[in-house]
Coordinates of C-alpha atoms in Angstrom, one line a residue:
X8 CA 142.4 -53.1 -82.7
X9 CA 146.3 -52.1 -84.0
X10 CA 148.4 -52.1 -81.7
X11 CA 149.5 -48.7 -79.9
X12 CA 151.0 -45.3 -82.5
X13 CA 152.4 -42.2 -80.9
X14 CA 149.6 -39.9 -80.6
X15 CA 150.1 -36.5 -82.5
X16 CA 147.1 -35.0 -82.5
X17 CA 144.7 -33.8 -80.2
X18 CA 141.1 -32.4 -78.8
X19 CA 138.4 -31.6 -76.6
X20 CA 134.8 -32.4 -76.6
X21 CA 132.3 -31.7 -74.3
X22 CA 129.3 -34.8 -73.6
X23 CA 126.8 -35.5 -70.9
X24 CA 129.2 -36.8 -68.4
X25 CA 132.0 -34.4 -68.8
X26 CA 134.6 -32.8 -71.2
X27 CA 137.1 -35.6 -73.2
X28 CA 140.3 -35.6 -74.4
X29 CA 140.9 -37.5 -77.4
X30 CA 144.6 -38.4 -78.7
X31 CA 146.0 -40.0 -81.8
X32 CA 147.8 -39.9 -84.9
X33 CA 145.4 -39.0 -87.4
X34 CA 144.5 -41.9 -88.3
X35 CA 143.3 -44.1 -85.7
X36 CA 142.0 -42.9 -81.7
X37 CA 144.9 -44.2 -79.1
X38 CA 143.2 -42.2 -75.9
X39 CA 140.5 -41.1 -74.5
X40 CA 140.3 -39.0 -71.2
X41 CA 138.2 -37.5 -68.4
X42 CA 139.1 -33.7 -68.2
X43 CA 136.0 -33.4 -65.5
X44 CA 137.7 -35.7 -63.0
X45 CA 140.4 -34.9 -61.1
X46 CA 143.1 -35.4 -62.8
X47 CA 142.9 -34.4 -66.3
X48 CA 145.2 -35.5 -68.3
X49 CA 147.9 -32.8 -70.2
X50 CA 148.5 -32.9 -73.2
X51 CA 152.1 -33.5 -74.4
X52 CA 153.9 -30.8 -76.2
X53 CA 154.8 -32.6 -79.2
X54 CA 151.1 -32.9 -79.9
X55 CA 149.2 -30.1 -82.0
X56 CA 145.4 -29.2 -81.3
X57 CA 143.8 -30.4 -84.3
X58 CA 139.5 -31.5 -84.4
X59 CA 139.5 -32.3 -87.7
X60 CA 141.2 -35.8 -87.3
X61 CA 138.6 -36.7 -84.7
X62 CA 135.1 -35.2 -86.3
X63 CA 134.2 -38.8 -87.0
X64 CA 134.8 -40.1 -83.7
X65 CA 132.9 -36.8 -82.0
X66 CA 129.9 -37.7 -84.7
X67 CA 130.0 -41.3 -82.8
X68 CA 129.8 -39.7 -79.9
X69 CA 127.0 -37.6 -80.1
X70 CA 125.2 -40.6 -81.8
X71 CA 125.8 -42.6 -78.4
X72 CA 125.0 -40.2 -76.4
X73 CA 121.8 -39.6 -77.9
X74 CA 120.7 -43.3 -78.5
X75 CA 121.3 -43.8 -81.7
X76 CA 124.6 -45.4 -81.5
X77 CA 125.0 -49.0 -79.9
X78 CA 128.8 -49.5 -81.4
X79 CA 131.5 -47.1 -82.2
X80 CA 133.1 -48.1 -85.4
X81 CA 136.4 -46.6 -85.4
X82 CA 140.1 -47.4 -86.2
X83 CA 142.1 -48.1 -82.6
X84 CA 145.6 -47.9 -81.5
X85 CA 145.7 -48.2 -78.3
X86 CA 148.8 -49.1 -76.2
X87 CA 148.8 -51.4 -74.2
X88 CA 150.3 -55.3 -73.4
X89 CA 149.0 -58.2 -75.5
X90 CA 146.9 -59.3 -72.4
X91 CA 145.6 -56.0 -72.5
X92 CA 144.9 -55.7 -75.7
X93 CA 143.0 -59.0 -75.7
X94 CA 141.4 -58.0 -72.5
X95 CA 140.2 -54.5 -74.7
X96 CA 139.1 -56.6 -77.3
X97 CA 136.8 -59.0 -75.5
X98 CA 135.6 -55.4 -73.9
X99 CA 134.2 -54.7 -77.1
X100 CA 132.3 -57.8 -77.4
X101 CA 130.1 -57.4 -74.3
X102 CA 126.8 -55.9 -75.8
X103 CA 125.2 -52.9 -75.3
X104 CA 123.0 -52.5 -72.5
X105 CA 124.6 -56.0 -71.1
X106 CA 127.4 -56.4 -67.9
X107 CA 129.7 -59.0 -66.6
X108 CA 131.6 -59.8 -64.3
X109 CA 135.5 -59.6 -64.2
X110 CA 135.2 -63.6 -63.3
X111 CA 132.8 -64.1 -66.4
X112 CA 135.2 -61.6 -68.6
X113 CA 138.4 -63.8 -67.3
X114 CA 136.7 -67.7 -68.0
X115 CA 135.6 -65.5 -71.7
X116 CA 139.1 -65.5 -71.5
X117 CA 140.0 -68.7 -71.0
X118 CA 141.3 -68.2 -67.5
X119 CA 138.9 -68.3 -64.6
X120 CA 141.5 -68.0 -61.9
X121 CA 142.5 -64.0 -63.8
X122 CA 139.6 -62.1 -62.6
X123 CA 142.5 -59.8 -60.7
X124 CA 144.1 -59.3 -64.1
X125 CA 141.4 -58.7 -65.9
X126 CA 140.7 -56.2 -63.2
X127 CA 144.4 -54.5 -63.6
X128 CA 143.8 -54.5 -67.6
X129 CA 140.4 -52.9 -67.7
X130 CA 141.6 -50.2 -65.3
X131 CA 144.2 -49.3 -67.9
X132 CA 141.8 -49.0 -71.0
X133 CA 142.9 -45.6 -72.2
X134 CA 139.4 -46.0 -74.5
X135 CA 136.9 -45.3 -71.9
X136 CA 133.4 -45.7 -73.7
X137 CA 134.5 -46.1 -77.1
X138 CA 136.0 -49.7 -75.4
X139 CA 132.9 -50.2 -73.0
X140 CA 135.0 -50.9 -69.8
X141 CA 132.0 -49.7 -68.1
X142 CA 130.0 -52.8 -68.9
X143 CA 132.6 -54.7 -66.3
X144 CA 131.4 -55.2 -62.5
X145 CA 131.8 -56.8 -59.6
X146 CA 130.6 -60.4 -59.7
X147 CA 128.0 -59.3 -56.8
X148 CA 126.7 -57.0 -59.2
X149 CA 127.9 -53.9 -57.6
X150 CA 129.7 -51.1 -59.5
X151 CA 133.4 -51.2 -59.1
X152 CA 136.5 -48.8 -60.1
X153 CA 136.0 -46.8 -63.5
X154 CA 138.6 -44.1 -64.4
X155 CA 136.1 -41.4 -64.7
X156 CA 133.7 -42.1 -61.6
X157 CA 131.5 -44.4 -60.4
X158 CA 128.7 -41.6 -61.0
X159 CA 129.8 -41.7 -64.5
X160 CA 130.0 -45.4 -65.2
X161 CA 126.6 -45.5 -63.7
X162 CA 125.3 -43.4 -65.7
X163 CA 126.5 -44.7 -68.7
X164 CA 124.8 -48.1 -67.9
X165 CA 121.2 -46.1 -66.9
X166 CA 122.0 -44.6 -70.4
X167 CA 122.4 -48.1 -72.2
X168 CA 119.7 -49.5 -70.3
X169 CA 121.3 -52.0 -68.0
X170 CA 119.1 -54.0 -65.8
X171 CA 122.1 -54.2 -63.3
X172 CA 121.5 -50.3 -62.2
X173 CA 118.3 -49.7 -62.4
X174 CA 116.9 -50.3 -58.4
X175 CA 120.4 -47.6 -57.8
X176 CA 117.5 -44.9 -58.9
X177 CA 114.8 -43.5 -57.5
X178 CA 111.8 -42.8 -61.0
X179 CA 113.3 -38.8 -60.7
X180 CA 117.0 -39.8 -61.0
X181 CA 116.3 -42.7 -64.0
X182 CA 114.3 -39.8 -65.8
X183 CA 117.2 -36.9 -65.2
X184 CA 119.8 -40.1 -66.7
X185 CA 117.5 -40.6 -69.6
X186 CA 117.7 -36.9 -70.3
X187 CA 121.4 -36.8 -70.5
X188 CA 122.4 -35.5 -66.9
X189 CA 124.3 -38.2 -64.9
X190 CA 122.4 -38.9 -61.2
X191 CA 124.2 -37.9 -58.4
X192 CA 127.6 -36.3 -60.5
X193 CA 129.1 -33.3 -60.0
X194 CA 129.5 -32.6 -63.7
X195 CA 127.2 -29.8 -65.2

């Protein structure tokens, strides 16, 4: 991942789990957003409404969201501190379908005693799903904080297949997940 650009451009794009904003400079993706939540984010004036810089990263997207993608590769600029940068990079190295804790993701990262940090930095990934922040729980296996809901970061892990989530479900909800409809969300 580069390091954070001013984002210029941006768009919306609807998925399973709700409507994202996407930000950056044309180049490379510096944000991603929940517009279903609420508090969706606003996008600054100085940035112009443009899809075509982020058709790849919509194409990505779709793939994951349809089980065909297991890794987005795209060019990244998000901002952020060099902890948290590091902390988003080690994000991308936990595998599909596959969770830890903070406490595993902080020793991963050479300091067992940061699980707290670790905590702070994946809260302020501004790359929800396309930096798999969702793959992070608590080190009693429950699901903890995710910008855009726990019903969504459930969901996403039903969707990837994680073993951690799956006696959450009764048979009917794991069957209304695997058809693209988060259980229990209030997102149509």
């Amino acid at each position: 991942m580069a390091p954070g650009s001013q984002p210029r451009y941006w768009c919306e794009t609807d998925t399973p789990v709700g409507r994202l904003l996407l930000a950056g400079d044309g180049q490379a993706l510096g944000r991603v957003h929940f517009q279903s939540g609420p508090h969706p984010m606003q996008p600054s004036p100085e940035w112009r409404a443009d899809a075509t810089p982020f058709a790849h990263v919509c194409a990505q997207l779709g793939e994951y969201f349809s089980g065909r993608r297991r890794a987005f590769r795209l060019r990244l600029a998000p901002a952020g501190t060099a902890f948290q940068l590091a902390v988003w990079e080690a994000l991308r190295a936990i595998p599909y379908g596959q969770t830890v804790s903070y406490g595993e993701l902080a020793r991963r990262l050479g300091n067992a005693a940061g699980a707290r940090a670790v905590g702070l930095a994946n809260g302020a990934n501004p790359l929800p799903i396309i930096v798999p922040c969702h793959r992070v729980i608590g080190a009693d296996g429950s699901l903890t904080g995710f910008g855009g809901g726990l019903c969504i970061k459930r969901a996403l892990l039903c969707l990837e297949g994680a073993a951690c989530v799956a006696d959450l479900f009764s048979a009917h909800e794991l069957a209304h997940v695997a058809n693209g409809a988060p259980a229990g969300c209030p997102i149509d």
